[in-house]
Coordinates of C-alpha atoms in Angstrom, one line a residue:
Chain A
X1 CA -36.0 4.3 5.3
X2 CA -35.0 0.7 5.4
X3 CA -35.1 0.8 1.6
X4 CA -32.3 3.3 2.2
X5 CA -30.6 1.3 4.7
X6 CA -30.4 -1.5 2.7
X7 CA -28.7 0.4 -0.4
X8 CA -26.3 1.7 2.0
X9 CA -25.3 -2.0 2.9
X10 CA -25.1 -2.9 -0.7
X11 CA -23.0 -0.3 -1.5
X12 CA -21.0 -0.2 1.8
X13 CA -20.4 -3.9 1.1
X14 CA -18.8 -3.3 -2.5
X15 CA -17.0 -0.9 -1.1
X16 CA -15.0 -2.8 1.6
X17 CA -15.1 -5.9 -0.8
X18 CA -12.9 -3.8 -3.4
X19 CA -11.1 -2.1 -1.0
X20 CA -10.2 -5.4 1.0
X21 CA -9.3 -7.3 -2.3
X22 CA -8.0 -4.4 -4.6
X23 CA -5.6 -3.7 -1.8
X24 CA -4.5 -7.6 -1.7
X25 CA -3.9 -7.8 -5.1
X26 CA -2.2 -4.4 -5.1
X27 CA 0.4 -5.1 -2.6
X28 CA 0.8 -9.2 -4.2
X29 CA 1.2 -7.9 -7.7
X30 CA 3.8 -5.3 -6.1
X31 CA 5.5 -8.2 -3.9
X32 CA 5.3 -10.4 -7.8
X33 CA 7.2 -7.2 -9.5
X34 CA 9.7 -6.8 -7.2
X35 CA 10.5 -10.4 -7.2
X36 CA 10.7 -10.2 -10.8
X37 CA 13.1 -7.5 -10.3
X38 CA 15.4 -9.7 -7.7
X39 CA 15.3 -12.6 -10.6
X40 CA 16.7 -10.0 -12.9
X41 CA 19.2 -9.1 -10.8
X42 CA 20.6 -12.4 -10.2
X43 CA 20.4 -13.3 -13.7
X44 CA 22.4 -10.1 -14.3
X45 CA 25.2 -11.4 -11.8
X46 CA 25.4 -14.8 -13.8
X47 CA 25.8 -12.3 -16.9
X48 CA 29.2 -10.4 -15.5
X49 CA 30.2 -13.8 -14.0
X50 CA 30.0 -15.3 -17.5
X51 CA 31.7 -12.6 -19.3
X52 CA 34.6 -12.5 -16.4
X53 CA 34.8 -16.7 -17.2
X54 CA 34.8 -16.1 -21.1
X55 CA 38.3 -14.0 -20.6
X56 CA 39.4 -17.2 -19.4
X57 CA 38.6 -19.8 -22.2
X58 CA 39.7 -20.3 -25.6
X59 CA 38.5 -18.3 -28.4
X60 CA 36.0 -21.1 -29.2
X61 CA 34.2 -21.4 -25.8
X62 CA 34.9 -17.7 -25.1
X63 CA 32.7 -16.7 -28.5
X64 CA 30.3 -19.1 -26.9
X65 CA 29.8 -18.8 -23.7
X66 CA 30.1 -14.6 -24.1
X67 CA 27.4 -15.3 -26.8
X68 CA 24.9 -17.0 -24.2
X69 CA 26.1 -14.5 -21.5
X70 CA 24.8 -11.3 -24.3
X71 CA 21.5 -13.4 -25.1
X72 CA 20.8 -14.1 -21.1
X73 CA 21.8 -10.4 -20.6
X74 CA 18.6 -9.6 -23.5
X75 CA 16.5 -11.4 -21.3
X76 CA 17.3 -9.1 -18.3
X77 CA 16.5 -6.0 -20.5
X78 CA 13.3 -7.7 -21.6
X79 CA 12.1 -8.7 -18.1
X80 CA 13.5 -4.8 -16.4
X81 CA 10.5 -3.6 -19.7
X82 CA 8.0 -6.2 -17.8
X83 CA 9.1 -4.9 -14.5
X84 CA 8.3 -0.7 -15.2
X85 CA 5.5 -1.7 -17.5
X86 CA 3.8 -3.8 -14.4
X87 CA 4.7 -0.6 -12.3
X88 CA 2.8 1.8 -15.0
X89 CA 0.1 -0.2 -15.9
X90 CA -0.9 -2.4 -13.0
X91 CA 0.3 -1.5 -9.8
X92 CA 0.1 2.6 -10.5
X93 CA -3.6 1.8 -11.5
X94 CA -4.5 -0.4 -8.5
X95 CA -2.8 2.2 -6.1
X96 CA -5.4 4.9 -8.0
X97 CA -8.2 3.0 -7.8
X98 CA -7.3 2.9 -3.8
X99 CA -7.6 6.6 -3.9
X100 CA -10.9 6.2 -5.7
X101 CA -12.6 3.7 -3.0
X102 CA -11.5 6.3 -0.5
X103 CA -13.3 8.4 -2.2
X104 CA -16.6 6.7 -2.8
X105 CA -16.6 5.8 1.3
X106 CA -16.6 9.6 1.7
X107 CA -19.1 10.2 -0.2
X108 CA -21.0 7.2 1.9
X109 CA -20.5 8.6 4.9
X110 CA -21.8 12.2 3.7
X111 CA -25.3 10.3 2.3
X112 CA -25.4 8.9 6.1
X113 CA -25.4 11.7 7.4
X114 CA -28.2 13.3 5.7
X115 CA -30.2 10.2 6.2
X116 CA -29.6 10.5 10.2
X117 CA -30.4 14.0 9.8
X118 CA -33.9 12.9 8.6
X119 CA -34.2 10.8 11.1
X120 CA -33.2 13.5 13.9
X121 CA -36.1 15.8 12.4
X122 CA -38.5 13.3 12.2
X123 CA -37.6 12.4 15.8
X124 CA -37.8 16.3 17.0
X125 CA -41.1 16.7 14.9
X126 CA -42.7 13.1 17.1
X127 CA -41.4 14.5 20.9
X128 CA -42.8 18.6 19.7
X129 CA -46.0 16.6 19.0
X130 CA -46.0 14.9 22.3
X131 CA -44.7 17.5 24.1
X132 CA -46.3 20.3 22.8
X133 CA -49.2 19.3 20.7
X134 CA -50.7 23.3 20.5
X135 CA -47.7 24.9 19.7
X136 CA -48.4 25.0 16.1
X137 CA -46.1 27.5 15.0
X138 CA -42.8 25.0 16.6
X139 CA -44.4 22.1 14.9
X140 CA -45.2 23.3 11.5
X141 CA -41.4 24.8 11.7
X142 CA -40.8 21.1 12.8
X143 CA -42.7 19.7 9.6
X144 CA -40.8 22.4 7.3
X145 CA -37.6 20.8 8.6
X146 CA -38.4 17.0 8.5
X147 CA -39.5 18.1 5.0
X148 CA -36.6 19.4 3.9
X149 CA -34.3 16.8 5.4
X150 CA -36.6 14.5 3.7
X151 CA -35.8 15.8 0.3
X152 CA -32.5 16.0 0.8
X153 CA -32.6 12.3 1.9
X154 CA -34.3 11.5 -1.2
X155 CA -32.0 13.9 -3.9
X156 CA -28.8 11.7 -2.0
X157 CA -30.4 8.7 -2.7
X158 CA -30.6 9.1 -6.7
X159 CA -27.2 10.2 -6.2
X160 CA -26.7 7.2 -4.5
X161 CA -28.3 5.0 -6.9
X162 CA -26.4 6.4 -9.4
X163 CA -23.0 6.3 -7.8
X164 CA -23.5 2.7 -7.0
X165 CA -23.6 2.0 -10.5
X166 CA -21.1 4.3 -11.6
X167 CA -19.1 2.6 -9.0
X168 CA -19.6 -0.8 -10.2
X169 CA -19.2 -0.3 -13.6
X170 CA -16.3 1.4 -12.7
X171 CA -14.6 -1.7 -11.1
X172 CA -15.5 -3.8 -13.9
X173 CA -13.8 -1.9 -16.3
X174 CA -10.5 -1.3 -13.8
X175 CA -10.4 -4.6 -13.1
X176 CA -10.6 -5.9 -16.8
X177 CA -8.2 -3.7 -17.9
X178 CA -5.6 -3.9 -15.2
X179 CA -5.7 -7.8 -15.7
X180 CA -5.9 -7.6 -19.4
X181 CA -2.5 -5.5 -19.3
X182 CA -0.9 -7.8 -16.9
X183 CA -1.8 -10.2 -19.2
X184 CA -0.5 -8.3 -21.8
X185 CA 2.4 -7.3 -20.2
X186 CA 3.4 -10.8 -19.3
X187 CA 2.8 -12.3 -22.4
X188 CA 5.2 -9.7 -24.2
X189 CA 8.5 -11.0 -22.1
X190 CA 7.8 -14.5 -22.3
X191 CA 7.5 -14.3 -26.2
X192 CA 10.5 -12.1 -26.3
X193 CA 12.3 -14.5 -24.1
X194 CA 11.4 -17.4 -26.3
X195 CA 12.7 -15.4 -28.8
X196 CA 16.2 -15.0 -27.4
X197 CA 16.3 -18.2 -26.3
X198 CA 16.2 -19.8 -29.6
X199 CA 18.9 -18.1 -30.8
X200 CA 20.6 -18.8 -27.4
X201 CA 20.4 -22.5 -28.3
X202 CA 21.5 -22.1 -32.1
X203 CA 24.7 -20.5 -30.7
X204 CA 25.1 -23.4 -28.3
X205 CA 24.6 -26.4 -30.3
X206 CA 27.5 -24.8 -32.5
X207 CA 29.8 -24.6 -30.2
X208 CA 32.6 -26.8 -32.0
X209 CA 34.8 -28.5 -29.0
X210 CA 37.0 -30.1 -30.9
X211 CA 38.4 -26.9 -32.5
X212 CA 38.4 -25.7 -28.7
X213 CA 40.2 -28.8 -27.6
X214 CA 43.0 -28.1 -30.4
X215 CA 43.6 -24.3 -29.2
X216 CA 43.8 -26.1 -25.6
X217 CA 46.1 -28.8 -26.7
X218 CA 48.4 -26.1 -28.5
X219 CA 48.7 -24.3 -26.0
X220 CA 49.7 -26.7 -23.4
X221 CA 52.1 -28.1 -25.9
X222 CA 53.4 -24.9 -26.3
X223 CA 54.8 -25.4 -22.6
X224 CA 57.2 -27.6 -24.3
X225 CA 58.3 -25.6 -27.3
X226 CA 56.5 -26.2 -29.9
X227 CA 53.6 -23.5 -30.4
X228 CA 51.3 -25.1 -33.5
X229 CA 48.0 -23.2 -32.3
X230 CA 46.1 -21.9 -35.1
X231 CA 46.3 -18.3 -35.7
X232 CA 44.5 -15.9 -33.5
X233 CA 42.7 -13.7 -36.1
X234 CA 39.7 -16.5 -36.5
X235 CA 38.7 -15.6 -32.7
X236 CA 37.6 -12.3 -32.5
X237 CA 34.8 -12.2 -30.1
X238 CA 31.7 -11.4 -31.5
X239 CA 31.0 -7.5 -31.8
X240 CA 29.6 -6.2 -29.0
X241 CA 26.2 -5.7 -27.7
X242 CA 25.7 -2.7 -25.8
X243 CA 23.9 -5.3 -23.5
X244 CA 25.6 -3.7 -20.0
X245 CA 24.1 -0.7 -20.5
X246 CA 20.9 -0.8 -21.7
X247 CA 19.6 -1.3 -18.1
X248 CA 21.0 1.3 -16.7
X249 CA 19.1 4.5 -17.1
X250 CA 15.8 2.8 -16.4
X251 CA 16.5 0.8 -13.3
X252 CA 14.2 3.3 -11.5
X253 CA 13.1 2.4 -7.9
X254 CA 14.1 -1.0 -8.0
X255 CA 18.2 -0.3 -7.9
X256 CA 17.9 1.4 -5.1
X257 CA 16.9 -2.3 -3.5
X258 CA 19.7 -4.0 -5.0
X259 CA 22.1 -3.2 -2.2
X260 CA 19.8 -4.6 0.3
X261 CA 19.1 -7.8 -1.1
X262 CA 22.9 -9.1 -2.1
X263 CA 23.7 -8.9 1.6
X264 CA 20.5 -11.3 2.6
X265 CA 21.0 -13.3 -0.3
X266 CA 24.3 -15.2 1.2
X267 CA 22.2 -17.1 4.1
X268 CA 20.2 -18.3 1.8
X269 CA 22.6 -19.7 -0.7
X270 CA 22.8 -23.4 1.1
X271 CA 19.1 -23.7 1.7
X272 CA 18.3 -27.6 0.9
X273 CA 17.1 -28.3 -2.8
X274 CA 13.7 -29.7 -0.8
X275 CA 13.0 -25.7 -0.3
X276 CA 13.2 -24.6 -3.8
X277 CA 10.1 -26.3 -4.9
X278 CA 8.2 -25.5 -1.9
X279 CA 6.1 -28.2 -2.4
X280 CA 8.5 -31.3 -1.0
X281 CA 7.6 -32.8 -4.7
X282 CA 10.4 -35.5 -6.2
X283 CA 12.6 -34.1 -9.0
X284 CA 11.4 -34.8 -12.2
X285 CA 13.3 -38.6 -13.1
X286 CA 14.6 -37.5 -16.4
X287 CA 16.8 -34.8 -14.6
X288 CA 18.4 -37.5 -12.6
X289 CA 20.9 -38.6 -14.8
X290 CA 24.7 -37.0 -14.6
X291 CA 26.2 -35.1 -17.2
X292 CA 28.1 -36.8 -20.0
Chain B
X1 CA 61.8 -30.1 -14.5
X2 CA 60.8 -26.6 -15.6
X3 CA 58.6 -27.7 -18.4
X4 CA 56.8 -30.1 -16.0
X5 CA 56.3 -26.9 -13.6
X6 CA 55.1 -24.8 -16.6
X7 CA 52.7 -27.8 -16.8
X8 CA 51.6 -28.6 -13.5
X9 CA 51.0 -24.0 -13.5
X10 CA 48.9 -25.0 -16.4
X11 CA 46.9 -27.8 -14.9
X12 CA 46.4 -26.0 -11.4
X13 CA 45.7 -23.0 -13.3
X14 CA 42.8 -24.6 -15.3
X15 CA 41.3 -26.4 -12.4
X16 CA 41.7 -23.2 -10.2
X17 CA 39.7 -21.0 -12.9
X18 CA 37.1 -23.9 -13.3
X19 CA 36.4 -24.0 -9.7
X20 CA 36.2 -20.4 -9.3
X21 CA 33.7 -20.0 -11.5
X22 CA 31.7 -23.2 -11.8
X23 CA 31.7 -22.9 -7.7
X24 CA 30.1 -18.8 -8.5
X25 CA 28.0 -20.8 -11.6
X26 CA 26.5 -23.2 -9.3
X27 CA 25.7 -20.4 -6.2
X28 CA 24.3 -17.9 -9.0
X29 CA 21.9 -20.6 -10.4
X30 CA 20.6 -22.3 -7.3
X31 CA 19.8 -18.3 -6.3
X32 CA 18.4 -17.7 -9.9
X33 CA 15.9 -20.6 -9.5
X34 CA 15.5 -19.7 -6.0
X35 CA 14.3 -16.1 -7.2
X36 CA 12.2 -18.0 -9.2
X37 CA 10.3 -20.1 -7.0
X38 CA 9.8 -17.5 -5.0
X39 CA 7.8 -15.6 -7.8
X40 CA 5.6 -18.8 -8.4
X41 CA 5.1 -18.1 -4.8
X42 CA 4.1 -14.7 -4.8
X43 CA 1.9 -15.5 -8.2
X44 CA 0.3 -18.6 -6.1
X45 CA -0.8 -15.8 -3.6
X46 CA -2.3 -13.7 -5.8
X47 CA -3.9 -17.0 -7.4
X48 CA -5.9 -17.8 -3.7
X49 CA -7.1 -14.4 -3.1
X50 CA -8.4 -13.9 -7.1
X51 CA -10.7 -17.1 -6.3
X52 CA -11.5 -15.6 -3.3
X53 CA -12.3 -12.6 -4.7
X54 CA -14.2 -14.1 -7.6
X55 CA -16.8 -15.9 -5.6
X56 CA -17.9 -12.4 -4.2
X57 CA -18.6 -11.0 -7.9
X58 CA -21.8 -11.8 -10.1
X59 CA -21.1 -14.9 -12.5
X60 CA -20.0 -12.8 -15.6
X61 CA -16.7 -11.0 -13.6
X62 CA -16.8 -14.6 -11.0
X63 CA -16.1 -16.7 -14.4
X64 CA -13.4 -14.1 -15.8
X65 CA -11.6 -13.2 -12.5
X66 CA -12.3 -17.7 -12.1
X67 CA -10.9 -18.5 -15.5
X68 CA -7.7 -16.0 -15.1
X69 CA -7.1 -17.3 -11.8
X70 CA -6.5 -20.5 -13.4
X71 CA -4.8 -19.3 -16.0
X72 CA -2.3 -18.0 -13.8
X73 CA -1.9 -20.6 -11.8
X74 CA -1.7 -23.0 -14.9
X75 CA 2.0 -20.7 -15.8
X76 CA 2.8 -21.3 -11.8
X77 CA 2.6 -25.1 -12.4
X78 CA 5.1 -24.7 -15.6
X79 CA 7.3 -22.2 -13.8
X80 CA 7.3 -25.0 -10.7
X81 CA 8.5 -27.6 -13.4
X82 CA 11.4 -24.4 -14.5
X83 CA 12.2 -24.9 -10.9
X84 CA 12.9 -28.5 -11.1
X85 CA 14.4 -29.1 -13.8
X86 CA 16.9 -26.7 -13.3
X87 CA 17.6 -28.1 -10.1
X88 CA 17.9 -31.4 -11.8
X89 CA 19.5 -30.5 -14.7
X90 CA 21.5 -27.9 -13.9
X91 CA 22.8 -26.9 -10.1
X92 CA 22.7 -31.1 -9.8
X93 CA 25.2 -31.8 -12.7
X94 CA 26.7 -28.2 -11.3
X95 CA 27.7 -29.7 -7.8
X96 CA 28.7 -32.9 -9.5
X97 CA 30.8 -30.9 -11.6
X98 CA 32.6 -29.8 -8.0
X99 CA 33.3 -32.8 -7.0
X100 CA 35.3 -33.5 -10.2
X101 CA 37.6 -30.7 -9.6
X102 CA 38.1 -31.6 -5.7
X103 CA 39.3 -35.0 -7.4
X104 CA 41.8 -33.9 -10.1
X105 CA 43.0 -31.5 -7.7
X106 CA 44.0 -34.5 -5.6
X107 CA 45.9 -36.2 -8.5
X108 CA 47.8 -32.8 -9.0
X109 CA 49.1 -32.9 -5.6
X110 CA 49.9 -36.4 -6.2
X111 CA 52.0 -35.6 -9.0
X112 CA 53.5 -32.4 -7.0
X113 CA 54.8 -35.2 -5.0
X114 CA 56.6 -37.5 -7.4
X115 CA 58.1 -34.4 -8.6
X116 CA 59.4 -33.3 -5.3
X117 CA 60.3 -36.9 -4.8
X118 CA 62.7 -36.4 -8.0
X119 CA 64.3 -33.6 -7.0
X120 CA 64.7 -34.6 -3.1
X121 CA 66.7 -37.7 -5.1
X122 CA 68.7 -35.0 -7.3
X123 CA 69.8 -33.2 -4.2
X124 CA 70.7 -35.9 -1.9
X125 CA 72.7 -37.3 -4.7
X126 CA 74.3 -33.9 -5.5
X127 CA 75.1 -34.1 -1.5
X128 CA 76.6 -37.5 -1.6
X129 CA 79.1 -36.1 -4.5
X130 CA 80.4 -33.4 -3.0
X131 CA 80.8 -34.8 0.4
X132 CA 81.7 -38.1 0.1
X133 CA 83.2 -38.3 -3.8
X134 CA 84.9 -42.0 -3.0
X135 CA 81.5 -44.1 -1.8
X136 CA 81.2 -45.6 -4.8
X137 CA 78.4 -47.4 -3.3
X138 CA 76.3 -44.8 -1.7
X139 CA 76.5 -43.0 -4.9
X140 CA 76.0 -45.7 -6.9
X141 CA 72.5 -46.2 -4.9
X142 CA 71.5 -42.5 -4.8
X143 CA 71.9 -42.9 -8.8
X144 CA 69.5 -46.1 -8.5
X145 CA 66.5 -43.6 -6.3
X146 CA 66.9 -40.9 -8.8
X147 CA 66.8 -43.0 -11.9
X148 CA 63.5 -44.4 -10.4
X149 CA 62.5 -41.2 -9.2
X150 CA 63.0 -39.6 -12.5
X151 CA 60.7 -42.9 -14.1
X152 CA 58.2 -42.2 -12.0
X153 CA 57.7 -38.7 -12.2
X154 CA 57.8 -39.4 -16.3
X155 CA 55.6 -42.1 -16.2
X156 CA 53.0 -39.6 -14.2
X157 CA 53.8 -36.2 -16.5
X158 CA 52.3 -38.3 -19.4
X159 CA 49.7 -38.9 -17.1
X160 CA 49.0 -35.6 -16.5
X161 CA 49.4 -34.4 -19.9
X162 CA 46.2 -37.0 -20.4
X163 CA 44.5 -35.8 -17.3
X164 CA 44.7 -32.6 -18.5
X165 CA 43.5 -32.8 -21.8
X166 CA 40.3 -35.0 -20.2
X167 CA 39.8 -32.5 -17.7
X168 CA 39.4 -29.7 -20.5
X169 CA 37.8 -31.8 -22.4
X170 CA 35.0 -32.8 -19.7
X171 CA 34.8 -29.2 -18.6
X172 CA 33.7 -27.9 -21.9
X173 CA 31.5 -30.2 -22.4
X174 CA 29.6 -30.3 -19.5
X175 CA 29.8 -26.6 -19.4
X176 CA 28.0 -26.6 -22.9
X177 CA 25.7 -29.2 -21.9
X178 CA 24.7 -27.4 -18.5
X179 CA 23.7 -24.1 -20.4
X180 CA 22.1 -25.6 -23.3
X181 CA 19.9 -27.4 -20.6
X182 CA 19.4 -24.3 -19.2
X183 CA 18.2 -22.4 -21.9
X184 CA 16.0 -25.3 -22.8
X185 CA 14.5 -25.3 -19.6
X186 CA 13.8 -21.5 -19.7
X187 CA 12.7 -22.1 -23.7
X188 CA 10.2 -24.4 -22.3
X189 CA 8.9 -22.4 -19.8
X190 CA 8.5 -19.3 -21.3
X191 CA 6.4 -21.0 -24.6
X192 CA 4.0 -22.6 -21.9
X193 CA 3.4 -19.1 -20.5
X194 CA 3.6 -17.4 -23.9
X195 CA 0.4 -20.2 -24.4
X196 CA -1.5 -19.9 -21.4
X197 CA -1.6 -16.0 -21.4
X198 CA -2.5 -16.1 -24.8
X199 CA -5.7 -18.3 -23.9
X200 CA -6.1 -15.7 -20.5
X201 CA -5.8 -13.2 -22.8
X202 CA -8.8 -14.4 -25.2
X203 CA -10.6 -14.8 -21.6
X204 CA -10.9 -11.5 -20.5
X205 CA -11.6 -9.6 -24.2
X206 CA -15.0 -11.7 -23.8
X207 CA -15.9 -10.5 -20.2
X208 CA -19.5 -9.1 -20.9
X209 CA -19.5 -5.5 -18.8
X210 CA -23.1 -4.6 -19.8
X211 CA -24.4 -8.2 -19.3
X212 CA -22.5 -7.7 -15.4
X213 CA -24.0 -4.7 -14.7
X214 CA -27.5 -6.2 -15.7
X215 CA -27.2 -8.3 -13.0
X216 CA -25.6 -5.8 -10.6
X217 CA -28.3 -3.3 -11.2
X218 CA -31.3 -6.2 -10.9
X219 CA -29.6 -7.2 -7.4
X220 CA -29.8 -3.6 -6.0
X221 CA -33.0 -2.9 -7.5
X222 CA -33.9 -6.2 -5.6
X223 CA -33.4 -4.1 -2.7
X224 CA -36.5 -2.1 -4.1
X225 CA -38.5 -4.9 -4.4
X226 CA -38.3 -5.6 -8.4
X227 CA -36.2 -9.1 -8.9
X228 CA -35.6 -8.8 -13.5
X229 CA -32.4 -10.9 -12.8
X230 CA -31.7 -12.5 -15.7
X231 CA -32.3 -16.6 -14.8
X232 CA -28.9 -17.8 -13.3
X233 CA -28.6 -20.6 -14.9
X234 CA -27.0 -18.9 -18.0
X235 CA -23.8 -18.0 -15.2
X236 CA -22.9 -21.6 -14.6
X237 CA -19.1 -21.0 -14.1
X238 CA -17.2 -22.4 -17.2
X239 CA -16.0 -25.7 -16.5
X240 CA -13.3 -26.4 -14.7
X241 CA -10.2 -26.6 -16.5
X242 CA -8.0 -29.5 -13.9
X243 CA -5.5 -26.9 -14.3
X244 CA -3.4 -28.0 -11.6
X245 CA -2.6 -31.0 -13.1
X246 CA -1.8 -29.5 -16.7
X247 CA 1.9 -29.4 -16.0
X248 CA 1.7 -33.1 -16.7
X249 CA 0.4 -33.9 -20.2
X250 CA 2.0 -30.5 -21.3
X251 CA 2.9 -31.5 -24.8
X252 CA -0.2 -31.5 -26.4
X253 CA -1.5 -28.3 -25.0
X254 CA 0.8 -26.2 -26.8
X255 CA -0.5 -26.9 -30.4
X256 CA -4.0 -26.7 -29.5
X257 CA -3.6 -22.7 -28.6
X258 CA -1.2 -22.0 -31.2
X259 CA -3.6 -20.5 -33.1
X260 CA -5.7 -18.5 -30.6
X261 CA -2.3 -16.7 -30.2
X262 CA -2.2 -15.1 -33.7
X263 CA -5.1 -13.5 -33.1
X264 CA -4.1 -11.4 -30.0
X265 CA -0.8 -10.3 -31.2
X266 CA -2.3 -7.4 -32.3
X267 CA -2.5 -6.1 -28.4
X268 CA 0.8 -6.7 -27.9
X269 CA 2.0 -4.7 -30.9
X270 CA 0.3 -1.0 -29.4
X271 CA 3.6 -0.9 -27.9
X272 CA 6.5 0.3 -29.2
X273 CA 8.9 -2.5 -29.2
X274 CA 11.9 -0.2 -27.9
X275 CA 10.0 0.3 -24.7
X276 CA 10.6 -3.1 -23.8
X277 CA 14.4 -3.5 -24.4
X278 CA 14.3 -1.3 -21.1
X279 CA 16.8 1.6 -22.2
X280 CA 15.6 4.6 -20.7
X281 CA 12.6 5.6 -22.3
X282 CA 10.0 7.8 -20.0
X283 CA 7.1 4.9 -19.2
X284 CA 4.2 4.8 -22.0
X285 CA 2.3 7.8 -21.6
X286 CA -1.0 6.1 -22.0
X287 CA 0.0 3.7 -18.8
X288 CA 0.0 7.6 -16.9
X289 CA -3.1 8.4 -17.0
X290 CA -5.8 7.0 -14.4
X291 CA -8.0 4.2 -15.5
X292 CA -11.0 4.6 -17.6

């Protein structure tokens, strides 16, 4: 019996321990995706705020900055992949692997019982034996019952045994795999975003201001008469990517928050640099210096 | 005077545009890395409870769940750096960048004023004409404010016409500076976090399940009385990586795991590349099913 009692601990204690710390890292990895999701979003703002700008500028610096607008847009699409893929194959899991604890406790709780019912017989057999020692027939009924409960008690604890370890091994694999994939997952968008990035900077560092400054100085110049710009044919913005919608169909559960958070984003717009890092630390001294 | 209008439309219009968008620039970025420390946050969570969680597992899943924890937290102390060097290196020279316009638009009204000066001249000396044609004097004087008028507001068109052709000139610049530091920042980042998964990655393929569950099944077999634990001393947690400093001597790092990285690509490519340009593709079918 205390044998018994003490498995039941074991596995009881497994079982909370998942169920407490799967369920943490269930609803952090959640709270991770959707913030994932809001830096999307804002990064998708800068995109339509950049593109509006670009209209504005020469064809130099409108080729350019529509350029790094396209490649910041990529990004986007890239991290809205990371976002449903950590949905699919992390959080979805997780969530399952709730349903599966809930599960196991049942199962607990149905072994318990059939250990207390051992015990009841066992109990009923001890107080027929004080009680009525002679009545033979009530007590070997008594033993019939204690004897069955005990084999019952015993079948549930192989089944025990072996849902313990099914149980464990179970977790172990969950948990390997679901942290593998995140891993996976994560290290997908940051290679892809490494990737766009380069090319982000090639198209920056060729950004040729003096030819801007010319179409600018033309063009002011032109206020007095003479219109010497050179001709408009070179600045054809680049063709374009079909950037603004390739989030669109996929942008699942997550637009439906996109409302919500533009409205709570305002008050936060003036909070002090100091609460950025979180941490109170001193920018790093490189950064200090002012533009050129 | 008309051309000098045209110009001062020109100017106001430039500086107008440029604060419009540089002021929605500068709020879009401060939210972006805002967004973003706020995922470091969320990621620093998870961080805590995976050690906590750890130190309730046997020392095969304790040194994987250990070693990913650090991991992650390892890409929280790069994306903390992303945080301040964009606040350094871009929202800073951003608001700078605001203050500059406030300032030119100061000299515009400056010159507004000359020009107003010149005509208010014009006018009383178009007065003086009409009303009093013999004053020889008075007119003679008006002549001498509008002559001077009419120098100063020359002497100040030319330097507007300078002003500007420096305020385009800075504006572009900076503008190309800002989001070529940006995308260097986010480069940065995203390589250090393409690294460090890659090493997490490596981590978790070597989690030994059997050699877990050999420990697992000699602890509840304990409960039985039979202790064939294998001798703990083989469990000795891998040694700790000072991760939370790493963000400081982050240079050499990178090379060292360049090569692990080759070797997990292979992962990665299961996927079907579309899947993660986010356009509307139902979510892998294999992330559906329920773990294994």
């Amino acid at each position: 019996m205390c044998t018994r009692n003490s498995q039941v601990r074991v596995m009881e204690n497994t079982v909370t321990n998942a169920e407490k710390y799967f369920g943490q890292f269930c609803s952090l990895l959640a709270a991770y995706t959707r913030k994932t999701a809001r830096l999307r979003d804002k990064a998708d703002q800068l995109v339509k705020q950049l593109i509006d700008f670009a209209n504005t500028e020469n064809p130099e610096m409108r080729a350019t900055v529509r350029n790094f607008a396209e490649d910041l847009a990529k990004v986007q699409d890239y991290r809205q992949a990371e976002v449903e893929r950590l949905e699919t194959k992390v959080i979805h899991p997780m969530k399952l692997y709730g349903a599966h604890i809930k599960q196991t406790r049942a199962e607990i709780k149905k072994f318990k019982q059939v250990q207390k019912n051992e015990i009841k017989q066992l109990e009923k057999l001890e107080k027929l034996r004080q009680k009525s020692p002679s009545d033979r027939q009530m007590i070997s009924q008594a033993e019939t019952s204690v004897q069955r409960a005990s084999v019952d008690a015993s079948r549930t604890t192989h089944q025990l045994e072996e849902m313990i370890d099914t149980f464990q091994k179970q977790k172990l694999k969950d948990l390997q795999k679901i942290l593998s994939d995140f891993v996976t997952i994560e290290m997908v968008f940051h290679a892809k975003a490494v990737e766009v990035y380069s090319s982000a900077f090639q198209s920056l560092d060729s950004y040729d201001l003096e030819r801007d400054l010319e179409d600018f100085r033309a063009k002011t110049h032109g206020v007095y008469g003479h219109h010497d710009a050179r001709p408009l044919k070179d600045t054809t913005p680049s063709p374009t990517v079909p950037w603004s919608l390739a989030g669109q169909s996929t942008q699942t559960a997550i637009q439906s928050q996109r409302g919500e958070e533009e409205s709570t984003d305002h008050s936060a717009e003036e909070d002090p640099v100091e609460d950025l890092t979180g941490q109170g630390q001193t920018p790093h001294p490189e950064g200090q210096s002012s533009p050129v």
